[in-house]
mmCIF file with all atom_site columns, C-alpha atoms and ligand atoms in Angstrom:
data_model
loop_
_atom_site.group_PDB
_atom_site.id
_atom_site.type_symbol
_atom_site.label_atom_id
_atom_site.label_alt_id
_atom_site.label_comp_id
_atom_site.label_asym_id
_atom_site.label_entity_id
_atom_site.label_seq_id
_atom_site.pdbx_PDB_ins_code
_atom_site.Cartn_x
_atom_site.Cartn_y
_atom_site.Cartn_z
_atom_site.occupancy
_atom_site.B_iso_or_equiv
_atom_site.pdbx_formal_charge
_atom_site.auth_seq_id
_atom_site.auth_comp_id
_atom_site.auth_asym_id
_atom_site.auth_atom_id
_atom_site.pdbx_PDB_model_num
ATOM   1   C  CA  . UNK A 1 1   ? 0.000   0.000  0.000   1.00 0.00 ? 1   UNK A CA  1
ATOM   2   C  CA  . UNK A 1 2   ? 1.096   3.477  -0.860  1.00 0.00 ? 2   UNK A CA  1
ATOM   3   C  CA  . UNK A 1 3   ? 1.666   4.862  2.607   1.00 0.00 ? 3   UNK A CA  1
ATOM   4   C  CA  . UNK A 1 4   ? 0.559   8.333  3.651   1.00 0.00 ? 4   UNK A CA  1
ATOM   5   C  CA  . UNK A 1 5   ? 2.201   10.699 6.134   1.00 0.00 ? 5   UNK A CA  1
ATOM   6   C  CA  . UNK A 1 6   ? -0.868  11.374 8.257   1.00 0.00 ? 6   UNK A CA  1
ATOM   7   C  CA  . UNK A 1 7   ? -3.692  9.070  9.336   1.00 0.00 ? 7   UNK A CA  1
ATOM   8   C  CA  . UNK A 1 8   ? -7.376  9.879  9.356   1.00 0.00 ? 8   UNK A CA  1
ATOM   9   C  CA  . UNK A 1 9   ? -8.535  10.334 12.934  1.00 0.00 ? 9   UNK A CA  1
ATOM   10  C  CA  . UNK A 1 10  ? -11.042 7.763  14.281  1.00 0.00 ? 10  UNK A CA  1
ATOM   11  C  CA  . UNK A 1 11  ? -13.304 10.747 15.010  1.00 0.00 ? 11  UNK A CA  1
ATOM   12  C  CA  . UNK A 1 12  ? -13.623 11.423 11.273  1.00 0.00 ? 12  UNK A CA  1
ATOM   13  C  CA  . UNK A 1 13  ? -15.632 8.216  10.773  1.00 0.00 ? 13  UNK A CA  1
ATOM   14  C  CA  . UNK A 1 14  ? -17.945 9.001  13.680  1.00 0.00 ? 14  UNK A CA  1
ATOM   15  C  CA  . UNK A 1 15  ? -18.555 12.487 12.376  1.00 0.00 ? 15  UNK A CA  1
ATOM   16  C  CA  . UNK A 1 16  ? -19.256 11.604 8.714   1.00 0.00 ? 16  UNK A CA  1
ATOM   17  C  CA  . UNK A 1 17  ? -21.512 8.735  9.859   1.00 0.00 ? 17  UNK A CA  1
ATOM   18  C  CA  . UNK A 1 18  ? -23.894 11.295 11.328  1.00 0.00 ? 18  UNK A CA  1
ATOM   19  C  CA  . UNK A 1 19  ? -24.858 12.548 7.838   1.00 0.00 ? 19  UNK A CA  1
ATOM   20  C  CA  . UNK A 1 20  ? -24.654 9.555  5.482   1.00 0.00 ? 20  UNK A CA  1
ATOM   21  C  CA  . UNK A 1 21  ? -26.595 11.091 2.591   1.00 0.00 ? 21  UNK A CA  1
ATOM   22  C  CA  . UNK A 1 22  ? -24.169 14.009 2.393   1.00 0.00 ? 22  UNK A CA  1
ATOM   23  C  CA  . UNK A 1 23  ? -21.200 11.646 2.556   1.00 0.00 ? 23  UNK A CA  1
ATOM   24  C  CA  . UNK A 1 24  ? -22.667 9.467  -0.195  1.00 0.00 ? 24  UNK A CA  1
ATOM   25  C  CA  . UNK A 1 25  ? -23.377 12.431 -2.448  1.00 0.00 ? 25  UNK A CA  1
ATOM   26  C  CA  . UNK A 1 26  ? -19.835 13.750 -2.011  1.00 0.00 ? 26  UNK A CA  1
ATOM   27  C  CA  . UNK A 1 27  ? -18.475 10.265 -2.596  1.00 0.00 ? 27  UNK A CA  1
ATOM   28  C  CA  . UNK A 1 28  ? -20.500 9.954  -5.819  1.00 0.00 ? 28  UNK A CA  1
ATOM   29  C  CA  . UNK A 1 29  ? -19.019 13.240 -7.046  1.00 0.00 ? 29  UNK A CA  1
ATOM   30  C  CA  . UNK A 1 30  ? -15.506 11.905 -6.240  1.00 0.00 ? 30  UNK A CA  1
ATOM   31  C  CA  . UNK A 1 31  ? -16.150 8.830  -8.386  1.00 0.00 ? 31  UNK A CA  1
ATOM   32  C  CA  . UNK A 1 32  ? -17.410 10.999 -11.237 1.00 0.00 ? 32  UNK A CA  1
ATOM   33  C  CA  . UNK A 1 33  ? -14.334 13.237 -10.953 1.00 0.00 ? 33  UNK A CA  1
ATOM   34  C  CA  . UNK A 1 34  ? -12.033 10.207 -10.943 1.00 0.00 ? 34  UNK A CA  1
ATOM   35  C  CA  . UNK A 1 35  ? -13.658 9.011  -14.184 1.00 0.00 ? 35  UNK A CA  1
ATOM   36  C  CA  . UNK A 1 36  ? -13.219 12.481 -15.705 1.00 0.00 ? 36  UNK A CA  1
ATOM   37  C  CA  . UNK A 1 37  ? -9.528  12.655 -14.645 1.00 0.00 ? 37  UNK A CA  1
ATOM   38  C  CA  . UNK A 1 38  ? -8.831  9.275  -16.250 1.00 0.00 ? 38  UNK A CA  1
ATOM   39  C  CA  . UNK A 1 39  ? -10.453 10.484 -19.480 1.00 0.00 ? 39  UNK A CA  1
ATOM   40  C  CA  . UNK A 1 40  ? -8.465  13.728 -19.313 1.00 0.00 ? 40  UNK A CA  1
ATOM   41  C  CA  . UNK A 1 41  ? -5.227  11.688 -19.267 1.00 0.00 ? 41  UNK A CA  1
ATOM   42  C  CA  . UNK A 1 42  ? -6.354  9.927  -22.474 1.00 0.00 ? 42  UNK A CA  1
ATOM   43  C  CA  . UNK A 1 43  ? -6.931  13.271 -24.155 1.00 0.00 ? 43  UNK A CA  1
ATOM   44  C  CA  . UNK A 1 44  ? -3.529  14.631 -22.998 1.00 0.00 ? 44  UNK A CA  1
ATOM   45  C  CA  . UNK A 1 45  ? -1.457  11.544 -23.921 1.00 0.00 ? 45  UNK A CA  1
ATOM   46  C  CA  . UNK A 1 46  ? -3.239  9.891  -26.892 1.00 0.00 ? 46  UNK A CA  1
ATOM   47  C  CA  . UNK A 1 47  ? 0.032   8.425  -28.224 1.00 0.00 ? 47  UNK A CA  1
ATOM   48  C  CA  . UNK A 1 48  ? 0.615   6.354  -25.087 1.00 0.00 ? 48  UNK A CA  1
ATOM   49  C  CA  . UNK A 1 49  ? -1.318  3.191  -25.982 1.00 0.00 ? 49  UNK A CA  1
ATOM   50  C  CA  . UNK A 1 50  ? -0.915  1.442  -22.629 1.00 0.00 ? 50  UNK A CA  1
ATOM   51  C  CA  . UNK A 1 51  ? -1.952  4.548  -20.704 1.00 0.00 ? 51  UNK A CA  1
ATOM   52  C  CA  . UNK A 1 52  ? -4.989  5.079  -22.978 1.00 0.00 ? 52  UNK A CA  1
ATOM   53  C  CA  . UNK A 1 53  ? -6.227  1.501  -22.465 1.00 0.00 ? 53  UNK A CA  1
ATOM   54  C  CA  . UNK A 1 54  ? -5.607  1.532  -18.719 1.00 0.00 ? 54  UNK A CA  1
ATOM   55  C  CA  . UNK A 1 55  ? -7.297  4.903  -18.241 1.00 0.00 ? 55  UNK A CA  1
ATOM   56  C  CA  . UNK A 1 56  ? -10.293 3.810  -20.285 1.00 0.00 ? 56  UNK A CA  1
ATOM   57  C  CA  . UNK A 1 57  ? -10.712 0.838  -17.935 1.00 0.00 ? 57  UNK A CA  1
ATOM   58  C  CA  . UNK A 1 58  ? -10.262 3.062  -14.858 1.00 0.00 ? 58  UNK A CA  1
ATOM   59  C  CA  . UNK A 1 59  ? -12.848 5.553  -16.184 1.00 0.00 ? 59  UNK A CA  1
ATOM   60  C  CA  . UNK A 1 60  ? -15.321 2.716  -16.714 1.00 0.00 ? 60  UNK A CA  1
ATOM   61  C  CA  . UNK A 1 61  ? -14.744 1.334  -13.207 1.00 0.00 ? 61  UNK A CA  1
ATOM   62  C  CA  . UNK A 1 62  ? -15.108 4.769  -11.624 1.00 0.00 ? 62  UNK A CA  1
ATOM   63  C  CA  . UNK A 1 63  ? -18.420 5.269  -13.432 1.00 0.00 ? 63  UNK A CA  1
ATOM   64  C  CA  . UNK A 1 64  ? -19.557 1.872  -12.171 1.00 0.00 ? 64  UNK A CA  1
ATOM   65  C  CA  . UNK A 1 65  ? -18.680 3.027  -8.639  1.00 0.00 ? 65  UNK A CA  1
ATOM   66  C  CA  . UNK A 1 66  ? -20.582 6.256  -9.305  1.00 0.00 ? 66  UNK A CA  1
ATOM   67  C  CA  . UNK A 1 67  ? -23.679 4.275  -10.296 1.00 0.00 ? 67  UNK A CA  1
ATOM   68  C  CA  . UNK A 1 68  ? -23.285 1.940  -7.320  1.00 0.00 ? 68  UNK A CA  1
ATOM   69  C  CA  . UNK A 1 69  ? -23.258 4.917  -4.922  1.00 0.00 ? 69  UNK A CA  1
ATOM   70  C  CA  . UNK A 1 70  ? -26.194 6.537  -6.748  1.00 0.00 ? 70  UNK A CA  1
ATOM   71  C  CA  . UNK A 1 71  ? -28.099 3.271  -6.254  1.00 0.00 ? 71  UNK A CA  1
ATOM   72  C  CA  . UNK A 1 72  ? -27.571 3.404  -2.487  1.00 0.00 ? 72  UNK A CA  1
ATOM   73  C  CA  . UNK A 1 73  ? -28.690 7.037  -2.455  1.00 0.00 ? 73  UNK A CA  1
ATOM   74  C  CA  . UNK A 1 74  ? -31.798 6.193  -4.510  1.00 0.00 ? 74  UNK A CA  1
ATOM   75  C  CA  . UNK A 1 75  ? -32.707 3.362  -2.146  1.00 0.00 ? 75  UNK A CA  1
ATOM   76  C  CA  . UNK A 1 76  ? -32.729 5.944  0.622   1.00 0.00 ? 76  UNK A CA  1
ATOM   77  C  CA  . UNK A 1 77  ? -34.927 8.296  -1.378  1.00 0.00 ? 77  UNK A CA  1
ATOM   78  C  CA  . UNK A 1 78  ? -32.042 10.662 -2.020  1.00 0.00 ? 78  UNK A CA  1
ATOM   79  C  CA  . UNK A 1 79  ? -29.916 11.781 -4.928  1.00 0.00 ? 79  UNK A CA  1
ATOM   80  C  CA  . UNK A 1 80  ? -26.910 13.876 -5.789  1.00 0.00 ? 80  UNK A CA  1
ATOM   81  C  CA  . UNK A 1 81  ? -26.423 17.215 -4.107  1.00 0.00 ? 81  UNK A CA  1
ATOM   82  C  CA  . UNK A 1 82  ? -24.850 19.992 -6.226  1.00 0.00 ? 82  UNK A CA  1
ATOM   83  C  CA  . UNK A 1 83  ? -21.117 19.596 -6.942  1.00 0.00 ? 83  UNK A CA  1
ATOM   84  C  CA  . UNK A 1 84  ? -18.840 21.686 -4.750  1.00 0.00 ? 84  UNK A CA  1
ATOM   85  C  CA  . UNK A 1 85  ? -15.309 22.990 -5.135  1.00 0.00 ? 85  UNK A CA  1
ATOM   86  C  CA  . UNK A 1 86  ? -12.751 20.355 -4.182  1.00 0.00 ? 86  UNK A CA  1
ATOM   87  C  CA  . UNK A 1 87  ? -9.959  22.048 -2.172  1.00 0.00 ? 87  UNK A CA  1
ATOM   88  C  CA  . UNK A 1 88  ? -8.216  18.725 -1.508  1.00 0.00 ? 88  UNK A CA  1
ATOM   89  C  CA  . UNK A 1 89  ? -7.659  17.819 -5.161  1.00 0.00 ? 89  UNK A CA  1
ATOM   90  C  CA  . UNK A 1 90  ? -6.997  21.459 -6.055  1.00 0.00 ? 90  UNK A CA  1
ATOM   91  C  CA  . UNK A 1 91  ? -4.332  21.721 -3.342  1.00 0.00 ? 91  UNK A CA  1
ATOM   92  C  CA  . UNK A 1 92  ? -2.567  18.657 -4.674  1.00 0.00 ? 92  UNK A CA  1
ATOM   93  C  CA  . UNK A 1 93  ? -2.845  19.712 -8.318  1.00 0.00 ? 93  UNK A CA  1
ATOM   94  C  CA  . UNK A 1 94  ? -1.367  23.112 -7.449  1.00 0.00 ? 94  UNK A CA  1
ATOM   95  C  CA  . UNK A 1 95  ? 1.905   21.280 -6.645  1.00 0.00 ? 95  UNK A CA  1
ATOM   96  C  CA  . UNK A 1 96  ? 2.183   19.860 -10.173 1.00 0.00 ? 96  UNK A CA  1
ATOM   97  C  CA  . UNK A 1 97  ? 5.482   20.251 -12.019 1.00 0.00 ? 97  UNK A CA  1
ATOM   98  C  CA  . UNK A 1 98  ? 5.864   23.200 -14.351 1.00 0.00 ? 98  UNK A CA  1
ATOM   99  C  CA  . UNK A 1 99  ? 8.348   21.268 -16.507 1.00 0.00 ? 99  UNK A CA  1
ATOM   100 C  CA  . UNK A 1 100 ? 6.455   19.593 -19.329 1.00 0.00 ? 100 UNK A CA  1
ATOM   101 C  CA  . UNK A 1 101 ? 8.622   16.430 -19.148 1.00 0.00 ? 101 UNK A CA  1
ATOM   102 C  CA  . UNK A 1 102 ? 7.573   15.826 -15.553 1.00 0.00 ? 102 UNK A CA  1
ATOM   103 C  CA  . UNK A 1 103 ? 3.910   16.707 -15.820 1.00 0.00 ? 103 UNK A CA  1
ATOM   104 C  CA  . UNK A 1 104 ? 2.788   13.133 -16.495 1.00 0.00 ? 104 UNK A CA  1
ATOM   105 C  CA  . UNK A 1 105 ? 4.840   11.902 -13.525 1.00 0.00 ? 105 UNK A CA  1
ATOM   106 C  CA  . UNK A 1 106 ? 3.028   14.359 -11.266 1.00 0.00 ? 106 UNK A CA  1
ATOM   107 C  CA  . UNK A 1 107 ? -0.399  13.637 -12.719 1.00 0.00 ? 107 UNK A CA  1
ATOM   108 C  CA  . UNK A 1 108 ? 0.103   9.902  -12.109 1.00 0.00 ? 108 UNK A CA  1
ATOM   109 C  CA  . UNK A 1 109 ? 1.520   10.254 -8.602  1.00 0.00 ? 109 UNK A CA  1
ATOM   110 C  CA  . UNK A 1 110 ? -1.130  12.765 -7.509  1.00 0.00 ? 110 UNK A CA  1
ATOM   111 C  CA  . UNK A 1 111 ? -3.809  10.360 -8.777  1.00 0.00 ? 111 UNK A CA  1
ATOM   112 C  CA  . UNK A 1 112 ? -2.091  7.558  -6.819  1.00 0.00 ? 112 UNK A CA  1
ATOM   113 C  CA  . UNK A 1 113 ? -2.141  9.638  -3.616  1.00 0.00 ? 113 UNK A CA  1
ATOM   114 C  CA  . UNK A 1 114 ? -5.803  10.620 -4.005  1.00 0.00 ? 114 UNK A CA  1
ATOM   115 C  CA  . UNK A 1 115 ? -6.620  6.935  -4.515  1.00 0.00 ? 115 UNK A CA  1
ATOM   116 C  CA  . UNK A 1 116 ? -4.520  6.029  -1.462  1.00 0.00 ? 116 UNK A CA  1
ATOM   117 C  CA  . UNK A 1 117 ? -6.370  8.532  0.742   1.00 0.00 ? 117 UNK A CA  1
ATOM   118 C  CA  . UNK A 1 118 ? -9.742  7.306  -0.557  1.00 0.00 ? 118 UNK A CA  1
ATOM   119 C  CA  . UNK A 1 119 ? -8.667  3.738  0.071   1.00 0.00 ? 119 UNK A CA  1
ATOM   120 C  CA  . UNK A 1 120 ? -7.590  4.548  3.644   1.00 0.00 ? 120 UNK A CA  1
ATOM   121 C  CA  . UNK A 1 121 ? -10.999 6.085  4.309   1.00 0.00 ? 121 UNK A CA  1
ATOM   122 C  CA  . UNK A 1 122 ? -12.955 3.288  2.613   1.00 0.00 ? 122 UNK A CA  1
ATOM   123 C  CA  . UNK A 1 123 ? -11.166 0.767  4.854   1.00 0.00 ? 123 UNK A CA  1
ATOM   124 C  CA  . UNK A 1 124 ? -12.029 2.816  7.965   1.00 0.00 ? 124 UNK A CA  1
ATOM   125 C  CA  . UNK A 1 125 ? -15.652 3.149  6.872   1.00 0.00 ? 125 UNK A CA  1
ATOM   126 C  CA  . UNK A 1 126 ? -15.886 -0.579 6.084   1.00 0.00 ? 126 UNK A CA  1
ATOM   127 C  CA  . UNK A 1 127 ? -14.495 -1.447 9.506   1.00 0.00 ? 127 UNK A CA  1
ATOM   128 C  CA  . UNK A 1 128 ? -16.271 1.053  11.718  1.00 0.00 ? 128 UNK A CA  1
ATOM   129 C  CA  . UNK A 1 129 ? -19.625 2.105  10.254  1.00 0.00 ? 129 UNK A CA  1
ATOM   130 C  CA  . UNK A 1 130 ? -22.552 0.727  12.225  1.00 0.00 ? 130 UNK A CA  1
ATOM   131 C  CA  . UNK A 1 131 ? -24.731 1.131  9.106   1.00 0.00 ? 131 UNK A CA  1
ATOM   132 C  CA  . UNK A 1 132 ? -24.238 -2.324 7.608   1.00 0.00 ? 132 UNK A CA  1
ATOM   133 C  CA  . UNK A 1 133 ? -25.336 -1.428 4.098   1.00 0.00 ? 133 UNK A CA  1
ATOM   134 C  CA  . UNK A 1 134 ? -22.788 1.375  3.922   1.00 0.00 ? 134 UNK A CA  1
ATOM   135 C  CA  . UNK A 1 135 ? -20.041 -0.704 5.547   1.00 0.00 ? 135 UNK A CA  1
ATOM   136 C  CA  . UNK A 1 136 ? -20.680 -3.357 2.877   1.00 0.00 ? 136 UNK A CA  1
ATOM   137 C  CA  . UNK A 1 137 ? -20.540 -0.746 0.095   1.00 0.00 ? 137 UNK A CA  1
ATOM   138 C  CA  . UNK A 1 138 ? -17.122 0.446  1.238   1.00 0.00 ? 138 UNK A CA  1
ATOM   139 C  CA  . UNK A 1 139 ? -15.842 -3.089 1.715   1.00 0.00 ? 139 UNK A CA  1
ATOM   140 C  CA  . UNK A 1 140 ? -16.888 -3.864 -1.846  1.00 0.00 ? 140 UNK A CA  1
ATOM   141 C  CA  . UNK A 1 141 ? -15.040 -0.843 -3.287  1.00 0.00 ? 141 UNK A CA  1
ATOM   142 C  CA  . UNK A 1 142 ? -11.730 -1.419 -1.454  1.00 0.00 ? 142 UNK A CA  1
ATOM   143 C  CA  . UNK A 1 143 ? -10.122 -3.922 -3.883  1.00 0.00 ? 143 UNK A CA  1
ATOM   144 C  CA  . UNK A 1 144 ? -10.801 -1.759 -6.921  1.00 0.00 ? 144 UNK A CA  1
ATOM   145 C  CA  . UNK A 1 145 ? -9.378  1.421  -5.365  1.00 0.00 ? 145 UNK A CA  1
ATOM   146 C  CA  . UNK A 1 146 ? -6.362  -0.521 -4.089  1.00 0.00 ? 146 UNK A CA  1
ATOM   147 C  CA  . UNK A 1 147 ? -5.816  -1.673 -7.671  1.00 0.00 ? 147 UNK A CA  1
ATOM   148 C  CA  . UNK A 1 148 ? -6.082  1.894  -8.972  1.00 0.00 ? 148 UNK A CA  1
ATOM   149 C  CA  . UNK A 1 149 ? -3.533  3.363  -6.586  1.00 0.00 ? 149 UNK A CA  1
ATOM   150 C  CA  . UNK A 1 150 ? -1.056  0.598  -7.440  1.00 0.00 ? 150 UNK A CA  1
ATOM   151 C  CA  . UNK A 1 151 ? -1.722  1.059  -11.173 1.00 0.00 ? 151 UNK A CA  1
ATOM   152 C  CA  . UNK A 1 152 ? -0.921  4.788  -11.117 1.00 0.00 ? 152 UNK A CA  1
ATOM   153 C  CA  . UNK A 1 153 ? 2.427   4.133  -9.382  1.00 0.00 ? 153 UNK A CA  1
ATOM   154 C  CA  . UNK A 1 154 ? 3.185   1.283  -11.779 1.00 0.00 ? 154 UNK A CA  1
ATOM   155 C  CA  . UNK A 1 155 ? 2.456   3.520  -14.797 1.00 0.00 ? 155 UNK A CA  1
ATOM   156 C  CA  . UNK A 1 156 ? 4.804   6.166  -13.336 1.00 0.00 ? 156 UNK A CA  1
ATOM   157 C  CA  . UNK A 1 157 ? 7.538   3.534  -12.895 1.00 0.00 ? 157 UNK A CA  1
ATOM   158 C  CA  . UNK A 1 158 ? 7.122   2.437  -16.495 1.00 0.00 ? 158 UNK A CA  1
ATOM   159 C  CA  . UNK A 1 159 ? 7.743   5.971  -17.751 1.00 0.00 ? 159 UNK A CA  1
ATOM   160 C  CA  . UNK A 1 160 ? 10.288  7.554  -15.369 1.00 0.00 ? 160 UNK A CA  1
ATOM   161 C  CA  . UNK A 1 161 ? 13.449  6.331  -13.603 1.00 0.00 ? 161 UNK A CA  1
ATOM   162 C  CA  . UNK A 1 162 ? 12.760  4.462  -10.364 1.00 0.00 ? 162 UNK A CA  1
ATOM   163 C  CA  . UNK A 1 163 ? 14.785  6.914  -8.239  1.00 0.00 ? 163 UNK A CA  1
ATOM   164 C  CA  . UNK A 1 164 ? 12.882  9.886  -9.677  1.00 0.00 ? 164 UNK A CA  1
ATOM   165 C  CA  . UNK A 1 165 ? 9.508   8.240  -8.978  1.00 0.00 ? 165 UNK A CA  1
ATOM   166 C  CA  . UNK A 1 166 ? 10.576  7.425  -5.425  1.00 0.00 ? 166 UNK A CA  1
ATOM   167 C  CA  . UNK A 1 167 ? 11.847  10.950 -4.697  1.00 0.00 ? 167 UNK A CA  1
ATOM   168 C  CA  . UNK A 1 168 ? 8.867   12.709 -6.240  1.00 0.00 ? 168 UNK A CA  1
ATOM   169 C  CA  . UNK A 1 169 ? 6.410   10.435 -4.469  1.00 0.00 ? 169 UNK A CA  1
ATOM   170 C  CA  . UNK A 1 170 ? 8.017   11.398 -1.138  1.00 0.00 ? 170 UNK A CA  1
ATOM   171 C  CA  . UNK A 1 171 ? 7.679   15.117 -1.999  1.00 0.00 ? 171 UNK A CA  1
ATOM   172 C  CA  . UNK A 1 172 ? 4.067   14.799 -3.092  1.00 0.00 ? 172 UNK A CA  1
ATOM   173 C  CA  . UNK A 1 173 ? 3.236   12.683 -0.048  1.00 0.00 ? 173 UNK A CA  1
ATOM   174 C  CA  . UNK A 1 174 ? 4.413   15.613 2.096   1.00 0.00 ? 174 UNK A CA  1
ATOM   175 C  CA  . UNK A 1 175 ? 2.232   17.973 0.032   1.00 0.00 ? 175 UNK A CA  1
ATOM   176 C  CA  . UNK A 1 176 ? -0.758  15.659 0.548   1.00 0.00 ? 176 UNK A CA  1
ATOM   177 C  CA  . UNK A 1 177 ? -0.206  15.726 4.314   1.00 0.00 ? 177 UNK A CA  1
ATOM   178 C  CA  . UNK A 1 178 ? 0.048   19.534 4.329   1.00 0.00 ? 178 UNK A CA  1
ATOM   179 C  CA  . UNK A 1 179 ? -3.088  19.952 2.222   1.00 0.00 ? 179 UNK A CA  1
ATOM   180 C  CA  . UNK A 1 180 ? -5.276  17.621 4.261   1.00 0.00 ? 180 UNK A CA  1
ATOM   181 C  CA  . UNK A 1 181 ? -3.987  18.958 7.594   1.00 0.00 ? 181 UNK A CA  1
ATOM   182 C  CA  . UNK A 1 182 ? -5.021  22.453 6.528   1.00 0.00 ? 182 UNK A CA  1
ATOM   183 C  CA  . UNK A 1 183 ? -8.593  21.389 5.679   1.00 0.00 ? 183 UNK A CA  1
ATOM   184 C  CA  . UNK A 1 184 ? -11.448 21.757 8.147   1.00 0.00 ? 184 UNK A CA  1
ATOM   185 C  CA  . UNK A 1 185 ? -13.679 18.814 8.913   1.00 0.00 ? 185 UNK A CA  1
ATOM   186 C  CA  . UNK A 1 186 ? -16.712 18.548 6.643   1.00 0.00 ? 186 UNK A CA  1
ATOM   187 C  CA  . UNK A 1 187 ? -18.989 15.657 5.750   1.00 0.00 ? 187 UNK A CA  1
ATOM   188 C  CA  . UNK A 1 188 ? -16.926 14.860 2.661   1.00 0.00 ? 188 UNK A CA  1
ATOM   189 C  CA  . UNK A 1 189 ? -14.663 12.040 1.579   1.00 0.00 ? 189 UNK A CA  1
ATOM   190 C  CA  . UNK A 1 190 ? -11.542 14.238 1.504   1.00 0.00 ? 190 UNK A CA  1
ATOM   191 C  CA  . UNK A 1 191 ? -12.117 16.553 4.476   1.00 0.00 ? 191 UNK A CA  1
ATOM   192 C  CA  . UNK A 1 192 ? -9.780  17.360 7.368   1.00 0.00 ? 192 UNK A CA  1
ATOM   193 C  CA  . UNK A 1 193 ? -9.408  15.598 10.739  1.00 0.00 ? 193 UNK A CA  1
ATOM   194 C  CA  . UNK A 1 194 ? -6.124  13.750 10.588  1.00 0.00 ? 194 UNK A CA  1
ATOM   195 C  CA  . UNK A 1 195 ? -3.409  12.869 13.066  1.00 0.00 ? 195 UNK A CA  1
ATOM   196 C  CA  . UNK A 1 196 ? 0.279   11.930 12.790  1.00 0.00 ? 196 UNK A CA  1
ATOM   197 C  CA  . UNK A 1 197 ? 0.705   8.394  11.456  1.00 0.00 ? 197 UNK A CA  1
ATOM   198 C  CA  . UNK A 1 198 ? 0.967   5.994  14.361  1.00 0.00 ? 198 UNK A CA  1
ATOM   199 C  CA  . UNK A 1 199 ? 2.163   2.894  12.567  1.00 0.00 ? 199 UNK A CA  1
ATOM   200 C  CA  . UNK A 1 200 ? 4.518   2.314  9.657   1.00 0.00 ? 200 UNK A CA  1
ATOM   201 C  CA  . UNK A 1 201 ? 2.617   0.857  6.742   1.00 0.00 ? 201 UNK A CA  1
HETATM 202 FE FE1 . LIG B 2 .   ? -13.792 4.583  -7.499  1.00 0.00 ? 1   LIG B FE1 1
HETATM 203 FE FE1 . LIG B 2 .   ? -10.302 4.820  -8.102  1.00 0.00 ? 2   LIG B FE1 1
#
């Protein structure tokens, strides 16, 4: 697993569990955004056949997740709330390289870190939510998101020297920690309420 510098606090799960429909709507928007980001990579790097095929599959899976979450919302008589600005992703994307040669490296590693944070939170939700339907939803999504975060790192390793990937991942991991530490708690998948990592992963 792609380790992160700060852990989500156990309080975060308790707090988002109080307003499940808002969490689900925000989660659905995250899935939709993930599908859009994968498609954006196809448009930016059409000559990279492996990347195009992999991102097409990721986009399809993210849309399946989107529909799965919409289904849970519908069952509860709810739907999507309006999309909101996403300061977490924006904070990470603001750290992207200005050098054109390294832009793909940063796009891939930022995607890997966003997937890693989502994965960390899905695991917490699967383990601790008292709402069994929601716990089951998050348990079901864990393997796919784990696959995505590993895929983005693997694609980076296939295109840049190992040492460069390693060093840049460490820098961006520090950016991720700074961005999420600066965010306030909200009922959202990528909101604040983190603590220093307690265990080495
Ligand atoms: Fe997803
Ligand atoms: Fe994903």
